[in-house]
């Protein structure tokens, strides 16, 4: 029997919704037991999974995929071990579900509190990294959610093999296999269905390029935990301790280039620009970082810097390029960050207590820092245990999102016969 | 110069965004000062506001609006006093903004915490109740948000007069008047603009009938704090104390009929049905509540009950009608509630500890209760101080939503020069 993409996705959605009811009621023991069974199934099926990945790799090479994509696609025995370690880490995480907080009496005599509960069904859309399949599935199970996985078509064989092992593990542990489903088609229409099946899917988590995420956000009728760009700033304030400012400015730009929490624009207070800029420029020169500066930066650094255009202040370079601007003080710095930044992560370097407090309050970003490198904006560094993603939204979850991002809270009311007067 | 609805709404949005930047940085003193100035302006303009309301009332009568709508539209001196008291209550609320929680050290030496911040710009869409204009505006200001108000066209003159007083108060207090804007047109296209201007509006709060809210949710590209229907259940379990079950079942249905937290279906365990049903039926009969029962209920109560159809289990009657079903135990009760209910509020009446715990965990509703009337599901009863609305969503806010629903949390990081290793 031929089924349409729509019919197929509706079935996937219904299956997920049913499985989510089981998972929502599952105990921590049951969920960890299922994750352990998945671990065993993956170990037992390593050769099949790596073989399936080789099919994807061969097809990818035939299609002339670029080398970066092929690199993300490849599963080596070492990477497979890393995936298994990640699964162990998730088993070790504290189960967030069922936690009751803020239980307090009200004048009516009832007790009111909040209980943490799963969202229900997660729709995960990602590019061709097969390791995400296991990571997302294990986080969903741990937080009591069913998950529908839609990976890049280039990784379909790998994802199907990983999902087969996961489902085998679930079955062994007595958990409905439909708790984890891989969308079994490369047809793009499946994504359109997934992001609009609001009766079956509670949240969409996309991972991938900005284009993909913008398209999903625009078309989705389901809430999206989305991460767009990271145009992060470090502001070296007039009372900065340069022994802190220099290593932080260097670290924030050069620790890793292709990451969303790397600094893309450096702001320097005019009062310290003459002293600070030549010293940091020397450090950047060693790392071959290209500088693009405002007129004042150009005056101070001369030919070591290129002119910055208006577009540079908006740019997420994700590479060894940095925009640099001299500002008249904290007010101009905050205005600049709130206007040109992407509300991701911004840091002030200062010894002044009042200005640090002002910066923390006024900068409208998901992470605001004092005397620390923007590179710390990360679920693991923040102690979340695992990272679902980094949200640039304000609703539901902001900044690094841990397991809690896949949960919600319901109210509980305990009484002994109270009625409303 | 003629401007299109789109141009007009874009201007309103830009103005709101600008004003929101001011409000986000305003101190509690500044915000309360602005609210006090609004109070004074309202007191000074009472006669103008009541006169504007009379214009709306006259036009409403000419248009033959139904009496319930005219009643909601009317502003009497007593209702005006009530509005002023509501404003005083908001001034007395604790300012949620700036609160820092969970500040803790990480192994790297940085300190991580969360700071509560405003969402930015709230878009409020509501029907013809002019008191909502002040209530929404005052809650927005208190939580540091700008607000765009789009009330029912029947209340346009009233809303414009109230908004004029609010803006006068804001001006007196040195706060941008655009912090509170009333959409100055009855054209429905303005709503379509409001719910899709994601660059200017951060959250939509609709209040009104189910039809309005479904339409908004379907078309919005901005997160919506929405409240759909309330099909609430009380489950009288086999070990219920009937001295609690009888008053709760009576209160949950008859305390008020037209509210979302009223019980619409009563579930009774078969083991106590013979004893409980005739007694509660007598109490309902006194209140002239129509009962619609399953076959077993019909057998026990005879002609006192009408047959219930499948549709009755889904129904939100909002009136003196109640569906009644005998179930075989807690498992059937939970299945029934999760299938037919609207995930709003459901209560179990039992003395059994283990079953109470099971009900709390397994029922997937925004409020789950033990031995209490569903009528308690309310922001004021829950101690939230004010109620923005009741959310039937799981994302961002669930159940009664207080001032916190108009806020978010950003991460703050305090260091003394840490860089990422």
Tab-separated table of C-alpha atoms in Angstrom, chain A residues 178-344:
chain	number	residue	atom	x	y	z
A	178	UNK	CA	8.217	4.329	19.043
A	179	UNK	CA	9.760	6.418	21.811
A	180	UNK	CA	12.552	7.016	19.262
A	181	UNK	CA	11.669	7.171	15.566
A	182	UNK	CA	13.843	8.180	12.636
A	183	UNK	CA	11.918	9.727	9.747
A	184	UNK	CA	12.390	7.100	7.087
A	185	UNK	CA	12.452	9.326	4.014
A	186	UNK	CA	14.744	11.936	2.537
A	187	UNK	CA	11.721	13.827	1.170
A	188	UNK	CA	11.832	17.429	2.376
A	189	UNK	CA	8.046	17.525	2.691
A	190	UNK	CA	8.461	15.440	5.839
A	191	UNK	CA	10.028	18.437	7.589
A	192	UNK	CA	7.088	20.622	6.600
A	193	UNK	CA	4.768	18.053	8.181
A	194	UNK	CA	6.862	17.621	11.324
A	195	UNK	CA	6.935	21.331	12.160
A	196	UNK	CA	3.181	21.778	11.792
A	197	UNK	CA	1.770	18.635	13.481
A	198	UNK	CA	0.921	20.523	16.660
A	199	UNK	CA	-1.365	17.738	17.868
A	200	UNK	CA	1.552	15.288	17.961
A	201	UNK	CA	4.690	17.373	18.473
A	202	UNK	CA	5.266	19.744	21.405
A	203	UNK	CA	8.582	21.353	20.555
A	204	UNK	CA	10.982	21.498	17.615
A	205	UNK	CA	14.734	21.546	18.197
A	206	UNK	CA	16.653	22.401	15.034
A	207	UNK	CA	20.417	22.150	14.764
A	208	UNK	CA	22.192	23.377	11.714
A	209	UNK	CA	22.915	26.406	9.596
A	210	UNK	CA	21.169	29.729	9.980
A	211	UNK	CA	19.256	29.228	6.728
A	212	UNK	CA	17.728	25.951	7.903
A	213	UNK	CA	16.759	27.389	11.265
A	214	UNK	CA	15.248	30.547	9.798
A	215	UNK	CA	13.144	28.487	7.416
A	216	UNK	CA	11.937	26.205	10.201
A	217	UNK	CA	11.112	29.104	12.493
A	218	UNK	CA	9.218	30.875	9.768
A	219	UNK	CA	7.098	27.852	8.840
A	220	UNK	CA	6.659	26.135	12.197
A	221	UNK	CA	3.368	26.361	14.061
A	222	UNK	CA	4.978	24.524	16.996
A	223	UNK	CA	7.348	26.260	19.434
A	224	UNK	CA	10.960	26.095	18.296
A	225	UNK	CA	13.980	26.103	20.616
A	226	UNK	CA	16.149	27.903	18.146
A	227	UNK	CA	19.633	29.131	17.973
A	228	UNK	CA	20.475	31.711	15.360
A	229	UNK	CA	23.767	33.591	15.247
A	230	UNK	CA	26.294	34.595	17.855
A	231	UNK	CA	27.705	38.085	17.377
A	232	UNK	CA	29.434	38.377	20.773
A	233	UNK	CA	31.256	41.382	22.217
A	234	UNK	CA	33.981	42.035	24.753
A	235	UNK	CA	34.006	45.598	26.106
A	236	UNK	CA	37.286	46.714	27.665
A	237	UNK	CA	36.118	49.445	30.024
A	238	UNK	CA	38.333	52.354	31.168
A	239	UNK	CA	38.935	50.767	34.567
A	240	UNK	CA	39.722	47.341	33.126
A	241	UNK	CA	42.611	45.410	34.608
A	242	UNK	CA	44.668	44.834	31.476
A	243	UNK	CA	46.085	41.662	32.985
A	244	UNK	CA	42.558	40.315	32.680
A	245	UNK	CA	41.530	42.186	29.526
A	246	UNK	CA	44.406	40.939	27.345
A	247	UNK	CA	43.995	37.183	27.969
A	248	UNK	CA	40.193	37.410	27.814
A	249	UNK	CA	40.189	39.370	24.532
A	250	UNK	CA	42.660	36.860	23.109
A	251	UNK	CA	40.776	33.803	24.397
A	252	UNK	CA	37.333	35.029	23.334
A	253	UNK	CA	38.523	35.481	19.734
A	254	UNK	CA	41.129	32.800	19.194
A	255	UNK	CA	40.271	29.812	21.443
A	256	UNK	CA	38.045	28.511	18.649
A	257	UNK	CA	36.910	30.461	15.608
A	258	UNK	CA	33.889	28.577	14.267
A	259	UNK	CA	31.788	28.694	17.419
A	260	UNK	CA	28.833	30.869	18.304
A	261	UNK	CA	30.328	32.108	21.586
A	262	UNK	CA	33.493	33.485	19.991
A	263	UNK	CA	33.920	37.278	20.173
A	264	UNK	CA	33.246	39.000	16.861
A	265	UNK	CA	33.568	42.666	17.913
A	266	UNK	CA	35.936	44.164	20.488
A	267	UNK	CA	34.872	47.472	22.055
A	268	UNK	CA	37.486	49.573	23.820
A	269	UNK	CA	36.949	52.634	25.986
A	270	UNK	CA	38.726	55.669	24.500
A	271	UNK	CA	40.527	56.247	27.813
A	272	UNK	CA	42.467	52.985	27.532
A	273	UNK	CA	42.544	52.578	23.766
A	274	UNK	CA	46.029	54.058	23.283
A	275	UNK	CA	47.473	51.690	25.860
A	276	UNK	CA	45.405	48.568	25.195
A	277	UNK	CA	45.036	48.415	21.416
A	278	UNK	CA	48.709	48.121	20.413
A	279	UNK	CA	49.259	45.366	22.983
A	280	UNK	CA	46.244	43.260	21.975
A	281	UNK	CA	46.979	43.898	18.273
A	282	UNK	CA	50.374	42.298	18.774
A	283	UNK	CA	48.786	39.184	20.271
A	284	UNK	CA	46.263	38.971	17.425
A	285	UNK	CA	49.048	39.420	14.883
A	286	UNK	CA	50.755	36.320	16.262
A	287	UNK	CA	47.538	34.386	15.641
A	288	UNK	CA	47.087	36.030	12.228
A	289	UNK	CA	43.743	37.552	13.158
A	290	UNK	CA	42.624	40.208	10.695
A	291	UNK	CA	41.471	43.421	12.409
A	292	UNK	CA	38.825	45.766	11.011
A	293	UNK	CA	38.624	49.003	12.954
A	294	UNK	CA	36.768	52.282	13.242
A	295	UNK	CA	38.586	55.535	12.388
A	296	UNK	CA	40.007	55.886	15.894
A	297	UNK	CA	41.321	52.306	15.874
A	298	UNK	CA	42.857	53.000	12.468
A	299	UNK	CA	44.534	56.144	13.861
A	300	UNK	CA	46.038	54.212	16.777
A	301	UNK	CA	47.025	51.006	14.979
A	302	UNK	CA	47.834	52.461	11.564
A	303	UNK	CA	48.320	49.962	8.765
A	304	UNK	CA	47.873	46.962	11.113
A	305	UNK	CA	44.112	47.406	10.754
A	306	UNK	CA	41.657	47.532	7.862
A	307	UNK	CA	38.710	49.949	7.866
A	308	UNK	CA	35.488	48.525	9.262
A	309	UNK	CA	32.248	49.144	7.379
A	310	UNK	CA	28.789	49.401	8.958
A	311	UNK	CA	28.215	45.748	7.967
A	312	UNK	CA	31.208	44.631	10.012
A	313	UNK	CA	29.430	45.516	13.267
A	314	UNK	CA	26.664	43.035	12.371
A	315	UNK	CA	28.998	40.306	11.177
A	316	UNK	CA	29.441	36.822	12.686
A	317	UNK	CA	32.793	36.026	11.089
A	318	UNK	CA	33.244	32.537	12.557
A	319	UNK	CA	36.872	32.913	11.541
A	320	UNK	CA	40.107	34.802	12.300
A	321	UNK	CA	38.626	38.255	11.675
A	322	UNK	CA	37.666	40.769	14.380
A	323	UNK	CA	35.875	44.115	14.266
A	324	UNK	CA	37.291	46.675	16.706
A	325	UNK	CA	35.717	49.931	17.816
A	326	UNK	CA	36.691	52.657	20.249
A	327	UNK	CA	33.719	53.910	22.280
A	328	UNK	CA	33.307	56.947	24.503
A	329	UNK	CA	32.208	54.921	27.523
A	330	UNK	CA	29.844	52.273	28.849
A	331	UNK	CA	26.686	53.916	27.491
A	332	UNK	CA	27.934	53.845	23.921
A	333	UNK	CA	29.159	50.272	24.439
A	334	UNK	CA	25.735	49.099	25.679
A	335	UNK	CA	23.924	50.896	22.848
A	336	UNK	CA	26.282	49.322	20.312
A	337	UNK	CA	25.864	45.813	21.740
A	338	UNK	CA	22.068	46.020	21.955
A	339	UNK	CA	21.852	47.417	18.412
A	340	UNK	CA	24.385	45.360	16.444
A	341	UNK	CA	24.710	42.249	18.602
A	342	UNK	CA	22.697	39.058	18.340
A	343	UNK	CA	21.755	38.931	22.048
A	344	UNK	CA	23.945	35.888	22.559
